[in-house]
Coordinates of C-alpha atoms in Angstrom, one line a residue:
X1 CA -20.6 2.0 40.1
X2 CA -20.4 -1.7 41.0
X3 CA -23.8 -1.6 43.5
X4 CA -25.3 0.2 40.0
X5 CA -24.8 -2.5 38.4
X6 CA -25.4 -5.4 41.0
X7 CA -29.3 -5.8 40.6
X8 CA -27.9 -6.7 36.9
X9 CA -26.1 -10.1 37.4
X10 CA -29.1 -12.3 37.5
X11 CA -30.1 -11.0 34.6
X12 CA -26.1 -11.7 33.3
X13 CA -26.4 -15.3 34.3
X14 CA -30.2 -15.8 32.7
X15 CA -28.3 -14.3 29.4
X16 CA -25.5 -16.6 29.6
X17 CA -28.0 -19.7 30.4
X18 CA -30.0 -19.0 27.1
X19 CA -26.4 -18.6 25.2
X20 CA -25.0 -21.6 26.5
X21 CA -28.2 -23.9 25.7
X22 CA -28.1 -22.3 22.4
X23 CA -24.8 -23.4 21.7
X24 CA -25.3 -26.9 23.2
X25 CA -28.7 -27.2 21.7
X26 CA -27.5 -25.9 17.8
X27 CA -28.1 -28.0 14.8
X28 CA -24.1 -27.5 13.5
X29 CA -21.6 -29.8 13.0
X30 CA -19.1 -31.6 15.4
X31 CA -16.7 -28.9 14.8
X32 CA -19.3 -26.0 15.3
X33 CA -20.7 -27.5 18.8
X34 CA -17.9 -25.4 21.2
X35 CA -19.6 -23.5 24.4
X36 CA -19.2 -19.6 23.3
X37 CA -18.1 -17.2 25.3
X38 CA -20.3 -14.4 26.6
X39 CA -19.8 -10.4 26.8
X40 CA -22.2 -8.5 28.5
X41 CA -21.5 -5.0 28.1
X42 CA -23.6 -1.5 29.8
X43 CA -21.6 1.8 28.3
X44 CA -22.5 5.2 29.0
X45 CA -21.7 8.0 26.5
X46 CA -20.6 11.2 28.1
X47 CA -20.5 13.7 24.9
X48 CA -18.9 16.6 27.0
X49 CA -16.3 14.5 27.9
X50 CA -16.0 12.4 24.7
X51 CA -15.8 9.7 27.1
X52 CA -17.0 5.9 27.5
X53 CA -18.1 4.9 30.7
X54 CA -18.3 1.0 30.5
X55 CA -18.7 -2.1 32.9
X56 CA -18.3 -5.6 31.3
X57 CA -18.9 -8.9 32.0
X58 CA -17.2 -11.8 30.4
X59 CA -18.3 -15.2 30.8
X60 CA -14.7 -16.7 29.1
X61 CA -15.2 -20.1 28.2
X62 CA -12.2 -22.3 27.8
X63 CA -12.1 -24.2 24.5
X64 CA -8.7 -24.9 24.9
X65 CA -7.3 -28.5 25.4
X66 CA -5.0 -27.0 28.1
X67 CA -5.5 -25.9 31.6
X68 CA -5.6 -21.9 31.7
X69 CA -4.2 -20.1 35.0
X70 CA -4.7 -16.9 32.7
X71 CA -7.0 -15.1 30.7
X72 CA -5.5 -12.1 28.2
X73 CA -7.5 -9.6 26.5
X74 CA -6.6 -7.1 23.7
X75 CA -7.0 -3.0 24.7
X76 CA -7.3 -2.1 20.8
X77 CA -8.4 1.5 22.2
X78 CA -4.9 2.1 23.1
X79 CA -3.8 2.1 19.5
X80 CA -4.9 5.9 19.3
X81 CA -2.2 7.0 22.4
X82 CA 0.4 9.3 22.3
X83 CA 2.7 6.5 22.1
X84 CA 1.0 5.0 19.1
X85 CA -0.1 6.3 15.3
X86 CA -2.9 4.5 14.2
X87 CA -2.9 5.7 10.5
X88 CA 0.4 6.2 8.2
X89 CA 1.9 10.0 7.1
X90 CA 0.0 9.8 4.3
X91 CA -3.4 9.4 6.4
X92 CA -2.8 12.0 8.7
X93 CA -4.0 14.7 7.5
X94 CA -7.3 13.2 6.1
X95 CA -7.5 11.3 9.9
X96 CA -6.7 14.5 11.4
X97 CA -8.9 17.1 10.2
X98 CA -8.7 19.2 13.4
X99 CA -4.9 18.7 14.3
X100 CA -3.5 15.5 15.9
X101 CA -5.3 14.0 19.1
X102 CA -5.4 11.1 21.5
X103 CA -7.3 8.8 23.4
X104 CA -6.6 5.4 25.6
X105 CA -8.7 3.1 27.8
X106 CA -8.2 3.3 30.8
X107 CA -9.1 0.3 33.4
X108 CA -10.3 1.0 36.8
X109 CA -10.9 -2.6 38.2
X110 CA -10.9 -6.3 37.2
X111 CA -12.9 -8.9 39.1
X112 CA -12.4 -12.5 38.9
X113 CA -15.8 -14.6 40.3
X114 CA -16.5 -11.4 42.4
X115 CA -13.1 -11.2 43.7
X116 CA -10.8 -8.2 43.0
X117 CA -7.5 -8.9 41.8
X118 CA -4.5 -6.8 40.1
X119 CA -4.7 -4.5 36.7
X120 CA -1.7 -6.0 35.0
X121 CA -0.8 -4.4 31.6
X122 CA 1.4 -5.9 28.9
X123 CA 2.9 -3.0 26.8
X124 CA -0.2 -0.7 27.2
X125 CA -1.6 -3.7 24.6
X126 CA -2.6 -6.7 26.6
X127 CA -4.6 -6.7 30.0
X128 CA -3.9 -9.7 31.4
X129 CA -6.0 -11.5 33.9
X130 CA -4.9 -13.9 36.8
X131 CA -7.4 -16.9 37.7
X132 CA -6.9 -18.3 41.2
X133 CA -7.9 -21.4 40.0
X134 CA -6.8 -23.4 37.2
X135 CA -9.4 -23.2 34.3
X136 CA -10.3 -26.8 32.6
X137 CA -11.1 -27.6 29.2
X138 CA -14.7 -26.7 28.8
X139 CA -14.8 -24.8 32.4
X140 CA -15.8 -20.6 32.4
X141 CA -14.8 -18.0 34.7
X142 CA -16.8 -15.0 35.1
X143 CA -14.5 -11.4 35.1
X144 CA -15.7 -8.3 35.5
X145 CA -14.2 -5.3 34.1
X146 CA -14.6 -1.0 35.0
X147 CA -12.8 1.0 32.2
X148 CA -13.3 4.3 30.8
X149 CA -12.4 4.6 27.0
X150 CA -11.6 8.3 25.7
X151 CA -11.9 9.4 22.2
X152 CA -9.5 11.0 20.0
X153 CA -10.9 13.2 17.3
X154 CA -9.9 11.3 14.5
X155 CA -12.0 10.2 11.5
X156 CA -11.3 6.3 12.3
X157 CA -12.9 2.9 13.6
X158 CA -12.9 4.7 17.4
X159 CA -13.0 8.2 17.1
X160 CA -15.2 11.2 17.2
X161 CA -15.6 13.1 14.1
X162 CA -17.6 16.1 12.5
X163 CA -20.9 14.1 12.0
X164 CA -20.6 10.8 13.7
X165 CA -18.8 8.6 17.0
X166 CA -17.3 5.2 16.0
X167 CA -17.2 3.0 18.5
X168 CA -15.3 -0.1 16.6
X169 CA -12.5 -2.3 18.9
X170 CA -13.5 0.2 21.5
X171 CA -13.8 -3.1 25.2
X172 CA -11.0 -5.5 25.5
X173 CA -11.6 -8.8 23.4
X174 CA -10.1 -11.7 24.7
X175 CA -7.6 -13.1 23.1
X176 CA -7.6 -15.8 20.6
X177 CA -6.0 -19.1 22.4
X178 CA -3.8 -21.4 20.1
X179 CA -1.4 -23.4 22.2
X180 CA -1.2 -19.6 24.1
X181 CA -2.4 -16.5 23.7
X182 CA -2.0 -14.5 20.5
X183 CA -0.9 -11.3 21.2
X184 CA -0.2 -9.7 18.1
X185 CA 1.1 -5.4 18.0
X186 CA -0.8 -3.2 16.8
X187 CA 0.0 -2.3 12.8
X188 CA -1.2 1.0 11.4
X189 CA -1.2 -1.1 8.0
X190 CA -4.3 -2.9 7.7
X191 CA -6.9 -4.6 10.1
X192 CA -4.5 -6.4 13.1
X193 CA -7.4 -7.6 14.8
X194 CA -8.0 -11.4 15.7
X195 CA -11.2 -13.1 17.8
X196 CA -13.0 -15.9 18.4
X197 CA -17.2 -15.9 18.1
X198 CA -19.0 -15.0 20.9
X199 CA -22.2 -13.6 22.2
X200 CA -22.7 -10.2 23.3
X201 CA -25.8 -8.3 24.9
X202 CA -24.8 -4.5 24.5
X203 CA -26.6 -1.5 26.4
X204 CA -26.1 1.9 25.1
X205 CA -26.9 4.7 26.7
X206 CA -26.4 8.6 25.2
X207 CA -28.1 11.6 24.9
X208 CA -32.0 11.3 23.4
X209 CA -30.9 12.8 20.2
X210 CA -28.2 10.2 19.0
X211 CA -29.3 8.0 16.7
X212 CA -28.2 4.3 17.3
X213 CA -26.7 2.1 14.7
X214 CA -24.8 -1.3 16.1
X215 CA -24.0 -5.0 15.8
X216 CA -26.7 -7.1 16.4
X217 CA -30.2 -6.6 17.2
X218 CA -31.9 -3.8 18.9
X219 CA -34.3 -5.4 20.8
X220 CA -35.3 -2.5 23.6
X221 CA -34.9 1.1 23.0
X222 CA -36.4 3.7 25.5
X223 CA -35.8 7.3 27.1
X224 CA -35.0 8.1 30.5
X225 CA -34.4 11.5 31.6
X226 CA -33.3 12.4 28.3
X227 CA -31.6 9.6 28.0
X228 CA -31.6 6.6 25.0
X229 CA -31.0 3.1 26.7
X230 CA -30.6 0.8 23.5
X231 CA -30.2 -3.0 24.3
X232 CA -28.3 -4.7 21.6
X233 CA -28.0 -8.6 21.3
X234 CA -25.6 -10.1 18.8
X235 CA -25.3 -13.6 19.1
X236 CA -22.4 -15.5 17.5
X237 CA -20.2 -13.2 16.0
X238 CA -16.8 -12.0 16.6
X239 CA -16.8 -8.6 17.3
X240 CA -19.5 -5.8 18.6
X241 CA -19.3 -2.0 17.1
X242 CA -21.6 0.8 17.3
X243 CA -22.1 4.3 16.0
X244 CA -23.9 7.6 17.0
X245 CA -24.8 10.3 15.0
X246 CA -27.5 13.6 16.0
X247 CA -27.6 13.8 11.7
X248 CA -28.7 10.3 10.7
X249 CA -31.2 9.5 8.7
X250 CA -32.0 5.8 8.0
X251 CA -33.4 3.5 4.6
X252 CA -34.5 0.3 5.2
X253 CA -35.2 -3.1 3.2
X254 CA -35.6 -6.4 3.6
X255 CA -34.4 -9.5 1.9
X256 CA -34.7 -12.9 3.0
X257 CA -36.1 -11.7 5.8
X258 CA -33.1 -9.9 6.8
X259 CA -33.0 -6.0 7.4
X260 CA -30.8 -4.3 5.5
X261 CA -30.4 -0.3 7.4
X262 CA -28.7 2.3 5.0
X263 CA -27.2 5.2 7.7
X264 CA -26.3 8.2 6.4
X265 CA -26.3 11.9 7.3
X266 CA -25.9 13.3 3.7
X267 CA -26.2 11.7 0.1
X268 CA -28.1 12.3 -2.4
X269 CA -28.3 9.2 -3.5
X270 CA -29.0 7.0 -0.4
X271 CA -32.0 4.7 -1.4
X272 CA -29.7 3.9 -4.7
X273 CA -26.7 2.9 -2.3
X274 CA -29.2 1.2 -0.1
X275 CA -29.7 -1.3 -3.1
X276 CA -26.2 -1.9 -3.7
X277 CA -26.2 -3.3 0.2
X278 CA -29.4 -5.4 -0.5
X279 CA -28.1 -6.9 -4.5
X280 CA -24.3 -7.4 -2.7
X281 CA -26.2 -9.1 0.3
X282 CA -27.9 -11.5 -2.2
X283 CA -25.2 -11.9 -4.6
X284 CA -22.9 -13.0 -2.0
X285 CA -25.8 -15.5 0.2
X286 CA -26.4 -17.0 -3.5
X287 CA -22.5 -17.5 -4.2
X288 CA -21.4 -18.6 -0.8
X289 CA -24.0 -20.0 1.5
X290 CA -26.7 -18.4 3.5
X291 CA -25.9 -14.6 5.7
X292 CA -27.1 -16.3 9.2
X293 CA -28.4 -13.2 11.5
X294 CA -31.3 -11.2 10.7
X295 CA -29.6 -7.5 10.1
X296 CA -27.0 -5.7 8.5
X297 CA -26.4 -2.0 8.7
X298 CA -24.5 0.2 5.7
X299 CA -23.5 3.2 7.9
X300 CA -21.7 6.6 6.1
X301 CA -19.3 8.0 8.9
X302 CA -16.2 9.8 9.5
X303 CA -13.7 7.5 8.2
X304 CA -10.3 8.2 6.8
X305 CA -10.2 4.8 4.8
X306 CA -13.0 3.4 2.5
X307 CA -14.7 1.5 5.1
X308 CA -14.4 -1.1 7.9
X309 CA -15.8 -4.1 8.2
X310 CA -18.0 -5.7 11.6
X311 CA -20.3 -8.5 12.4
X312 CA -23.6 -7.1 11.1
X313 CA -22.3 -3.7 10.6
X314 CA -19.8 -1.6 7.9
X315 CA -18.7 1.9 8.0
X316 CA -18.8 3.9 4.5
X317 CA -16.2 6.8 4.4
X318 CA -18.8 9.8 4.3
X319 CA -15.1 11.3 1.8
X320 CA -16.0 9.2 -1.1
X321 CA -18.0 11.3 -4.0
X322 CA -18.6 9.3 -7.1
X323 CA -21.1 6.1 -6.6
X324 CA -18.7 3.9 -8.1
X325 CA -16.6 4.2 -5.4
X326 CA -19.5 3.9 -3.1
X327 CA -20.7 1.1 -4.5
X328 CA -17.3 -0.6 -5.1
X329 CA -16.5 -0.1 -1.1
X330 CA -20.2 -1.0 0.3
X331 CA -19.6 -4.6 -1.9
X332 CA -16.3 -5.4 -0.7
X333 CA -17.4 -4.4 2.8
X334 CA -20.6 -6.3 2.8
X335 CA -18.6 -9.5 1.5
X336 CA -16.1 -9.1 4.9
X337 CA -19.4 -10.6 6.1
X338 CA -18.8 -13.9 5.1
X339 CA -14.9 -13.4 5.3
X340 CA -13.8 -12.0 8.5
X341 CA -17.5 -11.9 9.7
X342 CA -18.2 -16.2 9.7
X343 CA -15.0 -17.4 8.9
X344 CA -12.2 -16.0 10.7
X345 CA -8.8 -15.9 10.6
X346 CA -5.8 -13.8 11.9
X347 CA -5.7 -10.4 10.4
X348 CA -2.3 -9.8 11.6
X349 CA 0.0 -12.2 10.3
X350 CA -1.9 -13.3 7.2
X351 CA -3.8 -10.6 6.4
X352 CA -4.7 -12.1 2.4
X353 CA -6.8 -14.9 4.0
X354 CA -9.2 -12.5 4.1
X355 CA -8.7 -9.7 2.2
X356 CA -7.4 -11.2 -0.7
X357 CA -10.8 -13.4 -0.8
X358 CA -12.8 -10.2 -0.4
X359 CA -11.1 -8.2 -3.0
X360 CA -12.1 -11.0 -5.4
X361 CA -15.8 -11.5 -4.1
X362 CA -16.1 -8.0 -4.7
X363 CA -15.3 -8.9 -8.7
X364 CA -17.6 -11.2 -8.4
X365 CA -20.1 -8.7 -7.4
X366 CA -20.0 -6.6 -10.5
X367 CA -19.8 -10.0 -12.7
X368 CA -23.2 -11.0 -11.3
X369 CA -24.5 -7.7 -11.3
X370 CA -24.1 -6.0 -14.5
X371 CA -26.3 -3.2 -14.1
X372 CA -23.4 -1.1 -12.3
X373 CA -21.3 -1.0 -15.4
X374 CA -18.0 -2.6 -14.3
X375 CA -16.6 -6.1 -15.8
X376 CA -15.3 -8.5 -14.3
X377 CA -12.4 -8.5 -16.9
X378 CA -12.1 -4.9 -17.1
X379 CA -11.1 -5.3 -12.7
X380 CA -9.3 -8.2 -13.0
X381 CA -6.9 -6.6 -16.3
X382 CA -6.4 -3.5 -14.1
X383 CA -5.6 -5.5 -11.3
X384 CA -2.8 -6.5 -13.5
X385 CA -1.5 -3.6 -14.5
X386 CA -1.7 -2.2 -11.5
X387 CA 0.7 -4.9 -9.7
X388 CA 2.8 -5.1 -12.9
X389 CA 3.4 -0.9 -12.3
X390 CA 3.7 -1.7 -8.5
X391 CA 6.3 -4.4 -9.1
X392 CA 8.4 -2.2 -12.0
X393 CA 8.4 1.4 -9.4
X394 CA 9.7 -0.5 -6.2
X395 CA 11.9 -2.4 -7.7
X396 CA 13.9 0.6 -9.5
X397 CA 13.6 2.3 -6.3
X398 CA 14.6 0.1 -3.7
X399 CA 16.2 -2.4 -6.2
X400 CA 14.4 -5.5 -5.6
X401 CA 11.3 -6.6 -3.9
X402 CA 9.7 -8.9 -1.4
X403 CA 6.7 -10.0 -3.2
X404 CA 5.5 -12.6 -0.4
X405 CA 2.3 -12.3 0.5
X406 CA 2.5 -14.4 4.1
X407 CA 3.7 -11.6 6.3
X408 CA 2.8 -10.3 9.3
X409 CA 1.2 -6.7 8.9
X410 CA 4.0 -5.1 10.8
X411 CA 6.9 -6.6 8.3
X412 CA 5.5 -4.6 5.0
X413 CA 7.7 -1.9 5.2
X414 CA 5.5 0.9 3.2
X415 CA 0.9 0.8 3.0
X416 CA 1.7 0.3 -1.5
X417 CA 3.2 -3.4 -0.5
X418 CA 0.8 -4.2 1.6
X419 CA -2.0 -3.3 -0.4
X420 CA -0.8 -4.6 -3.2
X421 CA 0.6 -8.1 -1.8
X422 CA -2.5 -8.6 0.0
X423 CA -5.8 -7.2 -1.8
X424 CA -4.6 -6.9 -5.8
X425 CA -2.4 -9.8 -5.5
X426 CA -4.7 -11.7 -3.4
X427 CA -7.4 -11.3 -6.1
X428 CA -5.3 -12.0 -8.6
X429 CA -4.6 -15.6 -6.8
X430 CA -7.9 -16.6 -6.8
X431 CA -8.9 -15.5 -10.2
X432 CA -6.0 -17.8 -11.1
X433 CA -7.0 -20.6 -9.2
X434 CA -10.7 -20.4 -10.8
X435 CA -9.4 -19.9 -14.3
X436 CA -7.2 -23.3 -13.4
X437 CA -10.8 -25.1 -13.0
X438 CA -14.4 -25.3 -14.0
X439 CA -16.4 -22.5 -12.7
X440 CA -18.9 -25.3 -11.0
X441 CA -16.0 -26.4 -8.9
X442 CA -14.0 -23.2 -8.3
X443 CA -17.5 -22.1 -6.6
X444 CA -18.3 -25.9 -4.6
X445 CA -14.8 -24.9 -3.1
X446 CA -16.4 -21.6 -2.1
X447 CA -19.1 -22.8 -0.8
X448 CA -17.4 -25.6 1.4
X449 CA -14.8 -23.6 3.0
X450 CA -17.7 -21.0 3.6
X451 CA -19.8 -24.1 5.4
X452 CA -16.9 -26.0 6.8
X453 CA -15.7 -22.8 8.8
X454 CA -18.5 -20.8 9.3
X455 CA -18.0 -19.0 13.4
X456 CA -14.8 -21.2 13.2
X457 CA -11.2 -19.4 12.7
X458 CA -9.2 -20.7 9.4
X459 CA -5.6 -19.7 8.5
X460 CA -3.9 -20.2 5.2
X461 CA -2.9 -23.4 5.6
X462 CA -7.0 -24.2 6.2
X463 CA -7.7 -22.3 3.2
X464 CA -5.5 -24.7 0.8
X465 CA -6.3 -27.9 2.1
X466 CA -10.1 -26.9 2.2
X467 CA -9.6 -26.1 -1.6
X468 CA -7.3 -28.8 -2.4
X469 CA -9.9 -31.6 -0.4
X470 CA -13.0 -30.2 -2.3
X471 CA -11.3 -29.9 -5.5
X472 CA -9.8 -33.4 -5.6
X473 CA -6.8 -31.8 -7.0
X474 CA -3.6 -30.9 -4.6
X475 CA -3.3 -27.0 -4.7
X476 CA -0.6 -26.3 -2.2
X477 CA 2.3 -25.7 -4.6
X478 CA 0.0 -23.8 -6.9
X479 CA -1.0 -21.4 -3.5
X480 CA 2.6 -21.7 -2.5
X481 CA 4.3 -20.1 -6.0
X482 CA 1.8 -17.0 -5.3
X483 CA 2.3 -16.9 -1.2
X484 CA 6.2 -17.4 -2.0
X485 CA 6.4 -14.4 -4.5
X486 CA 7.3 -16.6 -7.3
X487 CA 4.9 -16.0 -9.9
X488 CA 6.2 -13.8 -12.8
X489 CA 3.5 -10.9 -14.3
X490 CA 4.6 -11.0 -18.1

């Protein structure tokens, strides 16, 4: 495979030139000016096998402040093992349609600068990767990587269902650095993923009759012996996913110059669904800043959850029936674009950043856009009563309750505390905070958190004093008494 894909390098270096000069030669601010790192990925699809045959290059940049004699990358794929349950019980059955199944990745060979060196696994989790050099603060390190990723049959991010393949956390993702590398477990609770912004240029190839929906841009498509070859480039985001489908048909629409796709393989009301992407795309650019890449693709798929958010790209549970569940999961999903999508932060141990923020764009949504019947009072009241009836059931049961909301997503003991602590809670918090202010500066805070950490990674503690600074008013104990668990629900 390796003299394959040798004629290829050239072309990986040119790639890499044009990112780096990007980066250097970008208009953003100091902050925004890091080098990105560079993922250049060819996978081939083997639909007998329900297999991934992949070679990738990385181009890791270090933009550390610390010499690195290591480079560790996340094998997400390995979450659906036999060792491993990606969904809770009460998921299993919708997951598993067919009975229960497996898949893994499994590498075949690591190269550092053309070298070979040794596959070393932490946990079946982390693949860690030896430099024989020291790498320097603003130095990069090309590693190659030969893997094979097999699919389970599981309606999930990675998984082969009924109608559709997902190919979501499917390569390994280098790690995000922060004074060392975060390594955080797998959590069937939630999203435990975490990742810096990088670029990625993305071949696909698959049988003819697949149609293609990705990350990114597809900027080459053409057949070859019954073959698709789809070349994808997604520059400056944090994450790459794809998905195939023989059944898809495909709505498109532009706004702002920005192609919204609608995938689907059976609704009856797709173009309708196609405008809840295109309003929730211009809702949320007009709320929190500007969507900066040029597409975005609503795809229905076999999903076991609502949906899934990626750079560019958000899977719609093909299970949902009614269209104001459609259009209540295609808005929060959409607005994961702008939280999760530009501004980062770690999934795993505070999962609300995020969520919290997305659950309450999503209010904001229907409040701006009337037309699809549900108030902004009417979410925020059951949002109440919902956490009120959460708080009053645990607590007879189990006595009392840890309402905290920063925890890692492996310490909420059942999926009804985690939702609850981190999406109806997390709304809740932020309708608060807005109700504590006037609307015109509840929303300049939006709006500069948005610009100050766009393709950056924020945490919490970024969150507050971004509020607090742009607010003129010192927020952390009023963030704290909600993060803490003390705020009472009359």
């Amino acid at each position: 495979m390796r003299i394959e894909y040798a004629m290829k390098k050239f072309g990986f270096a040119l790639f890499c030139c044009l990112c780096l000069t990007a980066a250097l030669c970008c208009g953003c601010s100091t902050q925004n000016k890091q080098v990105l790192s560079s993922y250049v990925l060819d996978v081939v699809f083997d639909e007998n096998s329900n297999s991934l045959k992949c070679y990738q290059q990385v181009e890791y940049v270090n933009n550390s402040e610390n010499a690195l004699d290591e480079v560790c990358f996340f094998l997400y794929a390995n979450a659906f093992d036999e060792s491993e349950s990606p969904v809770s019980n009460a998921y299993l059955t919708r997951a598993y349609p067919n009975g229960r199944s497996f898949g893994n990745i499994e590498i075949e060979s690591v190269q550092v600068e053309n070298v070979e060196t040794e596959i070393q696994l932490e946990e079946n989790e982390i693949l860690v990767v030896n430099l024989s050099e020291e790498l320097f603060p603003q130095e990069s390190v090309l590693i190659e990587l030969e893997y094979v990723v097999n699919l389970a049959n599981i309606n999930h991010r990675l998984g082969y269902g009924n109608n559709a393949i997902n190919f979501g956390n499917f390569f390994p993702i280098a790690c995000v650095y922060d004074d060392g590398f975060v390594k955080n477990k797998f959590a069937s609770n939630g999203d435990p993923f975490y990742s810096d912004v990088s670029n990625f240029e993305v071949t696909i190839t698959c049988s003819e009759d697949f149609v293609v929906a990705s990350s990114g841009q597809q900027v080459e498509t053409k057949t070859e012996s019954g073959k698709k070859i789809t070349r994808c480039v997604a520059e400056k985001v944090r994450d790459f996913a794809f998905v195939l489908s023989k059944n898809f048909q495909v709505l498109t629409q532009n706004v702002d110059d920005i192609e919204v796709k609608y995938y689907f393989y059976q609704d009856d009301n797709a173009a309708e669904h196609l405008q809840t992407s295109v309003d929730a795309l211009s809702t949320y650019q007009n709320l929190f800043g500007d969507y900066p890449y040029k597409q975005l693709s609503v795809v229905k798929t076999n999903f076991c959850f609502g949906g899934m958010e990626y750079p560019n790209l958000v899977m719609i549970s093909d299970n949902i029936s009614d269209d104001e569940t459609i259009n209540y999961v295609i808005a929060h999903e959409i607005a994961h674009q702008w939280w999760y999508g530009v501004v980062g932060s770690n999934e795993f141990e505070q999962p609300w950043v995020d969520e919290g923020l997305t659950e309450f764009s999503t209010a904001l949504f229907f409040e701006e856009n009337p037309k699809y019947g549900l108030e902004y009072d009417t979410i925020m009241e059951n949002a109440t009563n919902t956490y009120k009836n959460f708080v009053r059931i645990f607590s007879d049961i189990y006595g009392e309750l840890d309402e905290s909301m920063n925890r890692n997503l492996n310490e909420y003991p059942t999926e009804p505390e985690y939702v609850n602590c981190t999406y109806t809670k997390g709304m809740l918090l932020f309708d608060s905070l807005r109700q504590s202010m006037s609307d015109r500066k509840f929303f300049g805070c939006l709006k500069d958190y948005y610009k100050n950490f766009s393709f950056q990674n924020s945490s919490a503690e970024k969150l507050i004093s971004s509020f607090s600074k742009s607010s003129h008013t010192n927020l952390e104990s009023f963030f704290n008494s909600w993060l803490d668990g003390e705020v009472i629900f009359n």
